[in-house]
GROMACS .gro file of C-alpha atoms in nm:
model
  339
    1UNK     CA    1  -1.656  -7.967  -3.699
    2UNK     CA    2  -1.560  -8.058  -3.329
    3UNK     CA    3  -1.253  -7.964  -3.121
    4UNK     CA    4  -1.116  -8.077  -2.856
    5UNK     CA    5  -0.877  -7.850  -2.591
    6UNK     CA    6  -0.821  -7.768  -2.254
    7UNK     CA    7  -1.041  -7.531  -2.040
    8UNK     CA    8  -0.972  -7.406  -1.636
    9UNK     CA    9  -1.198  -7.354  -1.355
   10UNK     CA   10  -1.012  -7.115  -1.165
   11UNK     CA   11  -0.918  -7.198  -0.796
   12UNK     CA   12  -0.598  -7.107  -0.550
   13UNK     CA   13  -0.661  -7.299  -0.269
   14UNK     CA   14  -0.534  -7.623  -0.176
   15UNK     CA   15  -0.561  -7.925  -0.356
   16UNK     CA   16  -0.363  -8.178  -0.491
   17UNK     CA   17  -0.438  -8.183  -0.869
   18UNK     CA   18  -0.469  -7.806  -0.917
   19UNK     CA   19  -0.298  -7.748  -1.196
   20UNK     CA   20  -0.077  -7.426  -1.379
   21UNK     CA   21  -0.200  -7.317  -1.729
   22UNK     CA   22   0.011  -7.022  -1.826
   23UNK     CA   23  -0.141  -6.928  -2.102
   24UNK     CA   24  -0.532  -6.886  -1.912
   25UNK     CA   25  -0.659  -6.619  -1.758
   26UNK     CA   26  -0.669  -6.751  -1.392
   27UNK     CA   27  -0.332  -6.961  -1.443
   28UNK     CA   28  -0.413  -7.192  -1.143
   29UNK     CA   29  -0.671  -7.432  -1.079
   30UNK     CA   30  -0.882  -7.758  -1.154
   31UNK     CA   31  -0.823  -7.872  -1.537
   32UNK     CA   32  -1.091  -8.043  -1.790
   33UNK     CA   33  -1.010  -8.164  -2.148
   34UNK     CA   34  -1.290  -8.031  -2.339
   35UNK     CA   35  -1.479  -8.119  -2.674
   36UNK     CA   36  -1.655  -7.821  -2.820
   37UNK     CA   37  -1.851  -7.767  -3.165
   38UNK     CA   38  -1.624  -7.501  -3.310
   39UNK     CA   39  -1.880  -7.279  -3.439
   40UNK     CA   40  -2.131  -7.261  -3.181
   41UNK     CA   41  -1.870  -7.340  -2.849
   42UNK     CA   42  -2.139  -7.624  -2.761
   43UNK     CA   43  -1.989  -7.763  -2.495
   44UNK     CA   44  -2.068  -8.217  -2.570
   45UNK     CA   45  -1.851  -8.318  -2.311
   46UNK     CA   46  -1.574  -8.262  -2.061
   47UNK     CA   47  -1.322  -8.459  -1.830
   48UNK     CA   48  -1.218  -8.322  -1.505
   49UNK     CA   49  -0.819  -8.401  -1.444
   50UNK     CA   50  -0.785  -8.531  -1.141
   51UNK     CA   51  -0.425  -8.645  -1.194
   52UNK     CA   52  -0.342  -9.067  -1.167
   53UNK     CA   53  -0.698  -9.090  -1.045
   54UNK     CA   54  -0.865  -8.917  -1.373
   55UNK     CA   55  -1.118  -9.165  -1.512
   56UNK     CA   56  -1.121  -9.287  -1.868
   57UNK     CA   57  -1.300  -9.494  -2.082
   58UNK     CA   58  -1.217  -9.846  -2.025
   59UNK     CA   59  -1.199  -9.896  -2.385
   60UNK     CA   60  -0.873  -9.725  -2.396
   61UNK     CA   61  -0.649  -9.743  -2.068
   62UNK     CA   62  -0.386  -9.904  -2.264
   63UNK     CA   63  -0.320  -9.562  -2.456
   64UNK     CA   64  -0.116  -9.192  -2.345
   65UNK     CA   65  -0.341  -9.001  -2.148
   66UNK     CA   66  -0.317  -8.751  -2.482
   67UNK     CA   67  -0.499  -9.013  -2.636
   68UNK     CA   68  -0.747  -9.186  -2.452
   69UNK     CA   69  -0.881  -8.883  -2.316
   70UNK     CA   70  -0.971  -8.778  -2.699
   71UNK     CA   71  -1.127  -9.124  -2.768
   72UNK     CA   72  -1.323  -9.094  -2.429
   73UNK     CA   73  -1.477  -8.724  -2.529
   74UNK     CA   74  -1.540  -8.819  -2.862
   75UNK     CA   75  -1.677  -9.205  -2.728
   76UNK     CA   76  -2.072  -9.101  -2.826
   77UNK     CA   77  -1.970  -8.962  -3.133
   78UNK     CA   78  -1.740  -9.236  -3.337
   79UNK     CA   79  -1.884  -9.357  -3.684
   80UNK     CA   80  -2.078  -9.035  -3.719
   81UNK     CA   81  -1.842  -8.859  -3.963
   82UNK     CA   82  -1.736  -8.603  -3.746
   83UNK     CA   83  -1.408  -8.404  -3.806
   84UNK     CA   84  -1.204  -8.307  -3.536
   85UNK     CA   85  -0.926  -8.053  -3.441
   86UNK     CA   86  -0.649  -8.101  -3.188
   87UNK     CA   87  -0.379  -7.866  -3.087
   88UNK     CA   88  -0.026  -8.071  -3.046
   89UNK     CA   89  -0.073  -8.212  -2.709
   90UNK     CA   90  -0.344  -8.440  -2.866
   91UNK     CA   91  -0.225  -8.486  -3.215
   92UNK     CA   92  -0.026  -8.820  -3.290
   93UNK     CA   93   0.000  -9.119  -3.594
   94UNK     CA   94  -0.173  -9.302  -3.340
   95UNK     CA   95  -0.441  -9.138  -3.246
   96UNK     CA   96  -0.505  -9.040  -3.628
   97UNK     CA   97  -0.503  -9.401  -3.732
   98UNK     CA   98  -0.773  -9.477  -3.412
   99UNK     CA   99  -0.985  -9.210  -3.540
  100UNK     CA  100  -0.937  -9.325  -3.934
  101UNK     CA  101  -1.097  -9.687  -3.808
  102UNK     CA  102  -1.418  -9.540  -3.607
  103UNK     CA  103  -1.457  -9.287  -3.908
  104UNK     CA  104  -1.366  -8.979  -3.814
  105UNK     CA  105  -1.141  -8.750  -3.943
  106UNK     CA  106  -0.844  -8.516  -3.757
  107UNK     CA  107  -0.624  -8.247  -3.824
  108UNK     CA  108  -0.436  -8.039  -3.633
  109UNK     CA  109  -0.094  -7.884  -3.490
  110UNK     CA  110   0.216  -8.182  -3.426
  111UNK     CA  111   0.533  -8.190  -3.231
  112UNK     CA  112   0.835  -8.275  -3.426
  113UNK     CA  113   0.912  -8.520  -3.125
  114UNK     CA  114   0.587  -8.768  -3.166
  115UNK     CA  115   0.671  -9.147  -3.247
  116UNK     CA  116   0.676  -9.270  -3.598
  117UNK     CA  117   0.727  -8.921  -3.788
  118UNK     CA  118   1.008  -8.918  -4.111
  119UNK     CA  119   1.313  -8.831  -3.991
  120UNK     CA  120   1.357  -8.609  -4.295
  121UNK     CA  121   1.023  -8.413  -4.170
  122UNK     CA  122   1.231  -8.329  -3.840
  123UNK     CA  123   1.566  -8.263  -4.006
  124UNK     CA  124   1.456  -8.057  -4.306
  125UNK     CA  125   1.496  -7.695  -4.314
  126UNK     CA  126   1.188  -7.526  -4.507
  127UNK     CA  127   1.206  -7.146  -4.636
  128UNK     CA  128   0.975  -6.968  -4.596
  129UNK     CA  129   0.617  -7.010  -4.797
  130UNK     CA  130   0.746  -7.326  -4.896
  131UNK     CA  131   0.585  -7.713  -4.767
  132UNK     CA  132   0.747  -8.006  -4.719
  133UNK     CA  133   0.467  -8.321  -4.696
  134UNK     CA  134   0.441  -8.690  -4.667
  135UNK     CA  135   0.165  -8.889  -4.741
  136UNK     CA  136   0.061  -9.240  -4.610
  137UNK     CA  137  -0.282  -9.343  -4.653
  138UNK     CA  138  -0.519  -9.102  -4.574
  139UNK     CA  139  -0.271  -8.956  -4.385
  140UNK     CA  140  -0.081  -8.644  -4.451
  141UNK     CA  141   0.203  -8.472  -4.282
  142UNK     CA  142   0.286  -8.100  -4.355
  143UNK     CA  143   0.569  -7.921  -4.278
  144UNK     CA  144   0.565  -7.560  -4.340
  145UNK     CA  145   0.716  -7.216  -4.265
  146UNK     CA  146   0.570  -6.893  -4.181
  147UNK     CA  147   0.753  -6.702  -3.892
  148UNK     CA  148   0.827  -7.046  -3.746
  149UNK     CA  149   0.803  -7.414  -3.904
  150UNK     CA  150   0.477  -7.565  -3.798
  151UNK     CA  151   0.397  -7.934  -3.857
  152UNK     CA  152   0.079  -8.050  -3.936
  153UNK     CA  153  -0.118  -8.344  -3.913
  154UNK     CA  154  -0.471  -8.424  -4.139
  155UNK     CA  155  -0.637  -8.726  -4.222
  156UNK     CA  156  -0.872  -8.497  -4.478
  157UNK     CA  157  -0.597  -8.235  -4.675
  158UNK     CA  158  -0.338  -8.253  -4.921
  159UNK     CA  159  -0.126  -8.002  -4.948
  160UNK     CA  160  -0.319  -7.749  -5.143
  161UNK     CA  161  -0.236  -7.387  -5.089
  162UNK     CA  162  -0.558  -7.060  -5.017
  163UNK     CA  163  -0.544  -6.750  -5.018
  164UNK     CA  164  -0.627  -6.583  -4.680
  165UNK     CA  165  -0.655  -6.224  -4.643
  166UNK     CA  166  -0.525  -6.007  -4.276
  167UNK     CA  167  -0.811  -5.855  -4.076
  168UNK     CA  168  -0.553  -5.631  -3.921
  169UNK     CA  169  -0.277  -5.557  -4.222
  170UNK     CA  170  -0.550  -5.572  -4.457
  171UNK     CA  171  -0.304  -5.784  -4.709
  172UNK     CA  172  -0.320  -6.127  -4.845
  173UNK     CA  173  -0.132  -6.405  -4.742
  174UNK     CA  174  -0.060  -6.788  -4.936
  175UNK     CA  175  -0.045  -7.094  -4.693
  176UNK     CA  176  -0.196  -7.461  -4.644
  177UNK     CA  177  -0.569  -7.497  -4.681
  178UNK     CA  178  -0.497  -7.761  -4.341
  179UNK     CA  179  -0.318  -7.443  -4.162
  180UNK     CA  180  -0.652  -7.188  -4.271
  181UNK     CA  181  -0.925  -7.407  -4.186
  182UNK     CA  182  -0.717  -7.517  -3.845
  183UNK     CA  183  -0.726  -7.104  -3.758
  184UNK     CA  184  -1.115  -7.123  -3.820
  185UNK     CA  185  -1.227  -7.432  -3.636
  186UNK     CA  186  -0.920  -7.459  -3.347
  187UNK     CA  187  -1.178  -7.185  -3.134
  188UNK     CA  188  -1.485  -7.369  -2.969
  189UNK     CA  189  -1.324  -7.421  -2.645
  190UNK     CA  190  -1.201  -7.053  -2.601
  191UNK     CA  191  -1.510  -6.905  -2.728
  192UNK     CA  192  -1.730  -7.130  -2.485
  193UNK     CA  193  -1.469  -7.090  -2.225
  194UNK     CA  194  -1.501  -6.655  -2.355
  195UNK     CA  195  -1.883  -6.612  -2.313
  196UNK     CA  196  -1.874  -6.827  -1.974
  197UNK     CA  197  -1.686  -6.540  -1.839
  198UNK     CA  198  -1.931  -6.268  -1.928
  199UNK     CA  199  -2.212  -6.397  -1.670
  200UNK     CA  200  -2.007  -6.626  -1.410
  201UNK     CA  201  -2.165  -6.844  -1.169
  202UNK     CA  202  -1.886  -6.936  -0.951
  203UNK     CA  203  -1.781  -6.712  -0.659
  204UNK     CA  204  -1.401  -6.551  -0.656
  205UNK     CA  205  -1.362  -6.633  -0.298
  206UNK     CA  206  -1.511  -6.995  -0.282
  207UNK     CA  207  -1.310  -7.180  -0.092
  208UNK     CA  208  -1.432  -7.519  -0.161
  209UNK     CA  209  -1.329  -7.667  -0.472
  210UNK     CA  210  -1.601  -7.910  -0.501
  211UNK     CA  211  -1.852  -7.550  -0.512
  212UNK     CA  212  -1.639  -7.416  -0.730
  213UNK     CA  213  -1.681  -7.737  -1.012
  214UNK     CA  214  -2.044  -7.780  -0.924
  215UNK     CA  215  -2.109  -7.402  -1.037
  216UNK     CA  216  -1.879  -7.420  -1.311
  217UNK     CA  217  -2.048  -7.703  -1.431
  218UNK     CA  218  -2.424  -7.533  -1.385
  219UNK     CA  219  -2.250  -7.238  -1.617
  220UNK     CA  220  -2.192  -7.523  -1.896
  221UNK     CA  221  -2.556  -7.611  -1.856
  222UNK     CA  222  -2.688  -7.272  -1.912
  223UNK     CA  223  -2.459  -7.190  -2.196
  224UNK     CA  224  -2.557  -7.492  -2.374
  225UNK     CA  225  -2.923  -7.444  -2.317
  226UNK     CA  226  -2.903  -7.078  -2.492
  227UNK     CA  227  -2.651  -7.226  -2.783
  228UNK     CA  228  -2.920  -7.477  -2.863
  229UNK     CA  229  -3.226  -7.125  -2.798
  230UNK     CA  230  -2.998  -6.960  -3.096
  231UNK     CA  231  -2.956  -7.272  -3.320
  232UNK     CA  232  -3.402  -7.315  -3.281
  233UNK     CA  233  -3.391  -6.929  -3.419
  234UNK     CA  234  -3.424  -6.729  -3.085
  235UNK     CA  235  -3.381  -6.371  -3.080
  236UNK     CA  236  -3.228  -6.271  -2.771
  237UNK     CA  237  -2.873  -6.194  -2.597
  238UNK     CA  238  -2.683  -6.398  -2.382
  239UNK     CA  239  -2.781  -6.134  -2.074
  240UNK     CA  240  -3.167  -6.156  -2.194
  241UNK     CA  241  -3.158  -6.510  -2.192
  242UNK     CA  242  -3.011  -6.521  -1.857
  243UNK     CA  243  -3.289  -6.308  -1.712
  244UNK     CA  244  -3.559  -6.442  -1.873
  245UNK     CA  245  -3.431  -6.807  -1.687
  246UNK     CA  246  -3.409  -6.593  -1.349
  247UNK     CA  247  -3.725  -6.497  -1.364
  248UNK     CA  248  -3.861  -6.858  -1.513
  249UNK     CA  249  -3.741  -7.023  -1.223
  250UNK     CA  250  -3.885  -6.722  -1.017
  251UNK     CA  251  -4.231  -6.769  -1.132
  252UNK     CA  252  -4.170  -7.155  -1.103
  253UNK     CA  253  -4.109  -7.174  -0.741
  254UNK     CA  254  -4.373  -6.887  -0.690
  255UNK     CA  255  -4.656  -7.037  -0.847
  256UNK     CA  256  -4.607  -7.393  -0.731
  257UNK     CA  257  -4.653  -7.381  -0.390
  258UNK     CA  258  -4.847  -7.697  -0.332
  259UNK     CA  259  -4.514  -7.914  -0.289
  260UNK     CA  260  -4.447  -7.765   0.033
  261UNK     CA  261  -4.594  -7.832   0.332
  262UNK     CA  262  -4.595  -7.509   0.564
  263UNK     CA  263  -4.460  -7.137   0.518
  264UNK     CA  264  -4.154  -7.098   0.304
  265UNK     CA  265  -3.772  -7.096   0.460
  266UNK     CA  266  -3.658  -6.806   0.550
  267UNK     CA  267  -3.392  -6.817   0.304
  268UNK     CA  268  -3.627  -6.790   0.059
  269UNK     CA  269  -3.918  -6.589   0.200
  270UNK     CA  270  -3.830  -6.240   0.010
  271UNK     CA  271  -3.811  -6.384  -0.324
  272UNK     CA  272  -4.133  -6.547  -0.293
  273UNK     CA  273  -4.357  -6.268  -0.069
  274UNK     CA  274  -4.176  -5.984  -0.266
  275UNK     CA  275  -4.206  -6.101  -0.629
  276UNK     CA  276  -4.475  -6.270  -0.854
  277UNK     CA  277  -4.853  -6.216  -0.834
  278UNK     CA  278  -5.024  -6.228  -0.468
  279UNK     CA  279  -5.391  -6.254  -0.400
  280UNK     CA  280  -5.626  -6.262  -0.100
  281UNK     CA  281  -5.864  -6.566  -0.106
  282UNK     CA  282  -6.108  -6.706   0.160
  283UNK     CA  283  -5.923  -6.956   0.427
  284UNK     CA  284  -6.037  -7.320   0.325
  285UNK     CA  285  -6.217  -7.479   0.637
  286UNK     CA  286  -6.198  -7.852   0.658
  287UNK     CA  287  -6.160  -8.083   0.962
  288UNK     CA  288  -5.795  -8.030   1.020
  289UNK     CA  289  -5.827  -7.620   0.962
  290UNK     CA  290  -5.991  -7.314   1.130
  291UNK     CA  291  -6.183  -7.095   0.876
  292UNK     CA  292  -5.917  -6.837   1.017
  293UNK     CA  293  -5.550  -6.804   1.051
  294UNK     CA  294  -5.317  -6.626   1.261
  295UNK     CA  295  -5.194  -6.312   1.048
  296UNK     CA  296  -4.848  -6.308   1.034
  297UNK     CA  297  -4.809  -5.886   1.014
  298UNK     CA  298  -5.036  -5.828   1.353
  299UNK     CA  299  -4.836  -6.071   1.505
  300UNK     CA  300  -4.532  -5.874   1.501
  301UNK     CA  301  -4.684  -5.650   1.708
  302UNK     CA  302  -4.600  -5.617   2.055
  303UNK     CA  303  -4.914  -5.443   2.277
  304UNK     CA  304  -4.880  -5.225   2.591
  305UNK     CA  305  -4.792  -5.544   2.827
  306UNK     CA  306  -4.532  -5.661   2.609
  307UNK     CA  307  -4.664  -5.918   2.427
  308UNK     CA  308  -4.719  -5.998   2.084
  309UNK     CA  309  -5.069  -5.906   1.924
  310UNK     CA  310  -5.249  -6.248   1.769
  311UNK     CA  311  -5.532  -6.165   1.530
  312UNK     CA  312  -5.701  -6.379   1.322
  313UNK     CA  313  -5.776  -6.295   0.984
  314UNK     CA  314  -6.038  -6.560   0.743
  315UNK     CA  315  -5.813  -6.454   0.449
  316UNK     CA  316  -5.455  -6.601   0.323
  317UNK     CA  317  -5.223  -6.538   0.047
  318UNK     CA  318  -5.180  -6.910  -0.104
  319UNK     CA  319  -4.893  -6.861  -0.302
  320UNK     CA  320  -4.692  -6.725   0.068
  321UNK     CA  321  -4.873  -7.006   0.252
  322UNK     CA  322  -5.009  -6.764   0.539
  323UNK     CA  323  -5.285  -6.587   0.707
  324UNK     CA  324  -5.306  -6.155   0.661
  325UNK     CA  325  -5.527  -5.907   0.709
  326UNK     CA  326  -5.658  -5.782   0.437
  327UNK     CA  327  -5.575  -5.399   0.492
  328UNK     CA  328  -5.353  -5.319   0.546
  329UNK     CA  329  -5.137  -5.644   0.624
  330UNK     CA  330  -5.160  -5.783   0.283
  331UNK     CA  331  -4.960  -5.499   0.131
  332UNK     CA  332  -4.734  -5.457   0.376
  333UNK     CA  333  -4.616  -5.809   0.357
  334UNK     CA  334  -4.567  -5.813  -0.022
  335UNK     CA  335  -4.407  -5.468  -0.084
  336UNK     CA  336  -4.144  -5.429   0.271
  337UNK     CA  337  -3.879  -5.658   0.332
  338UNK     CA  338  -3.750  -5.580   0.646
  339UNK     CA  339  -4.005  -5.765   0.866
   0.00000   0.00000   0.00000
């Protein structure tokens, strides 16, 4: 099962396509239409609304924006047998006899003002516990009432009634097997959009959108990296898994030091000098090289005229890419940061 709803990258500043979702936790900012396995909150694709200038498929410019953006999330994935659930901003006749061609099924929530419904669906008044349906084809349209009439779209119930029992009242309750299993699967967007909050990427007080996406976009990555860690059999938490990949990419830029050319940035000196495993080894002579190097600790020594101390040393930390005294420069430049 697949779903397909909208997510929010939060964002106050200025732009023209921010957008207002009351019902999200930061309300304002940069929109994507999401598709989402439901269990897992696998995130397979997203679109980034960027108003008149949001790109589609080209298949299916001649549709509601509703509609082709479903068709372009679920593009990859027609004529796999897929079933999908919509909320009613995506949920139409049309788009559930597109999805009936390319083999995939849909059900989900409908508004009572979508083209082509019964006017007897719209007019009807339905007590409560009872259903009112129509069937053409494969497809079936529900009307029933609980606190509220809800309409219903699927193209894989009838209207067969479960049982479903309160987590909270602890009492059972009769309604639409389309309505239950619509409560179960509706969720992989929230719950991806849910454990993306726990660990956040993205600053508060980034003022450039563009940031903003790019690190939102790096969270997705993450998350779907330790979704598909879980569904191999791994063991660990979110928070392990996250710092177990910080200190991966640690050791990564540590140990490979060979693609630079010259001591690190400075930007990036103190992760390097101050973590990972250092040792002294011998200075390699060849024609271009001494067999010493200046060591970068003496040298930040100033002597009684006022001038910095140069000392040579015939040992070198590889991984660091400099020259140190053994003792006691070699320790003091892996365990103090100020330097």
């Amino acid at each position: 099962d697949i779903s397909i709803d909208e997510s929010l990258i939060g964002y106050k500043g200025r732009l023209g396509w921010k957008q207002y979702i009351p019902t999200k936790r930061s309300r304002f900012g940069v929109k994507l239409f999401q598709l989402c396995e439901s269990e897992s909150g696998y995130i397979w694709n997203s679109i980034i609304y960027t108003g008149k200038g949001t790109t589609f498929h080209e298949d299916y410019e001649d549709y509601g924006v509703s509609t082709k953006s479903v068709m372009t999330l679920i593009h990859e994935l027609k004529n796999k047998g897929y079933t999908l659930t919509t909320d009613n901003y995506y949920t139409s006749l049309e788009l559930a006899e597109i999805l009936i061609k390319c083999k995939t099924d849909i059900y989900g929530t409908l508004r009572a003002n979508r083209k082509g419904l019964p006017p007897l669906i719209k007019s009807s008044k339905v007590k409560k516990g009872e259903v009112l349906a129509f069937q053409k084809g494969k497809i079936c349209l529900l009307k029933w009432t609980d606190k509220n009439p809800i309409l219903m779209l699927s193209t894989l119930h009838s209207t067969s009634m479960v049982t479903v029992e309160s987590k909270k009242s602890k009492s059972s309750k009769r309604k639409p097997a389309v309505v239950a299993d619509y409560n179960n699967t509706m969720g992989g967007v929230d719950k991806a959009d849910q454990c993306l909050s726990y660990y956040p990427v993205a600053r508060n007080q980034q003022r450039k959108y563009y940031k903003k996406i790019f690190r939102y976009l790096l969270s997705q990555a993450v998350w779907n990296a330790f979704v598909i860690f879980k569904k191999n059999g791994g063991k660990m938490r979110q928070v392990e898994f996250l710092m177990k990949l910080i200190e991966r990419l640690i050791e990564v830029t540590v140990c490979n030091p060979s693609t630079r050319r010259g001591p690190f940035p400075k930007s990036e000196e103190n992760v390097v000098r101050l973590t990972g495993r250092h040792f002294p080894s011998y200075v390699d002579e060849s024609e271009s090289r001494k067999k010493s190097r200046k060591c970068v600790v003496c040298s930040l020594k100033i002597n009684e005229n006022g001038k910095r101390v140069r000392r040579e040393s015939r040992f070198e930390c590889k991984n660091c890419n400099v020259g140190l005294c053994v003792a006691p420069c070699f320790e003091i430049y892996h365990t103090e940061s100020n330097l």
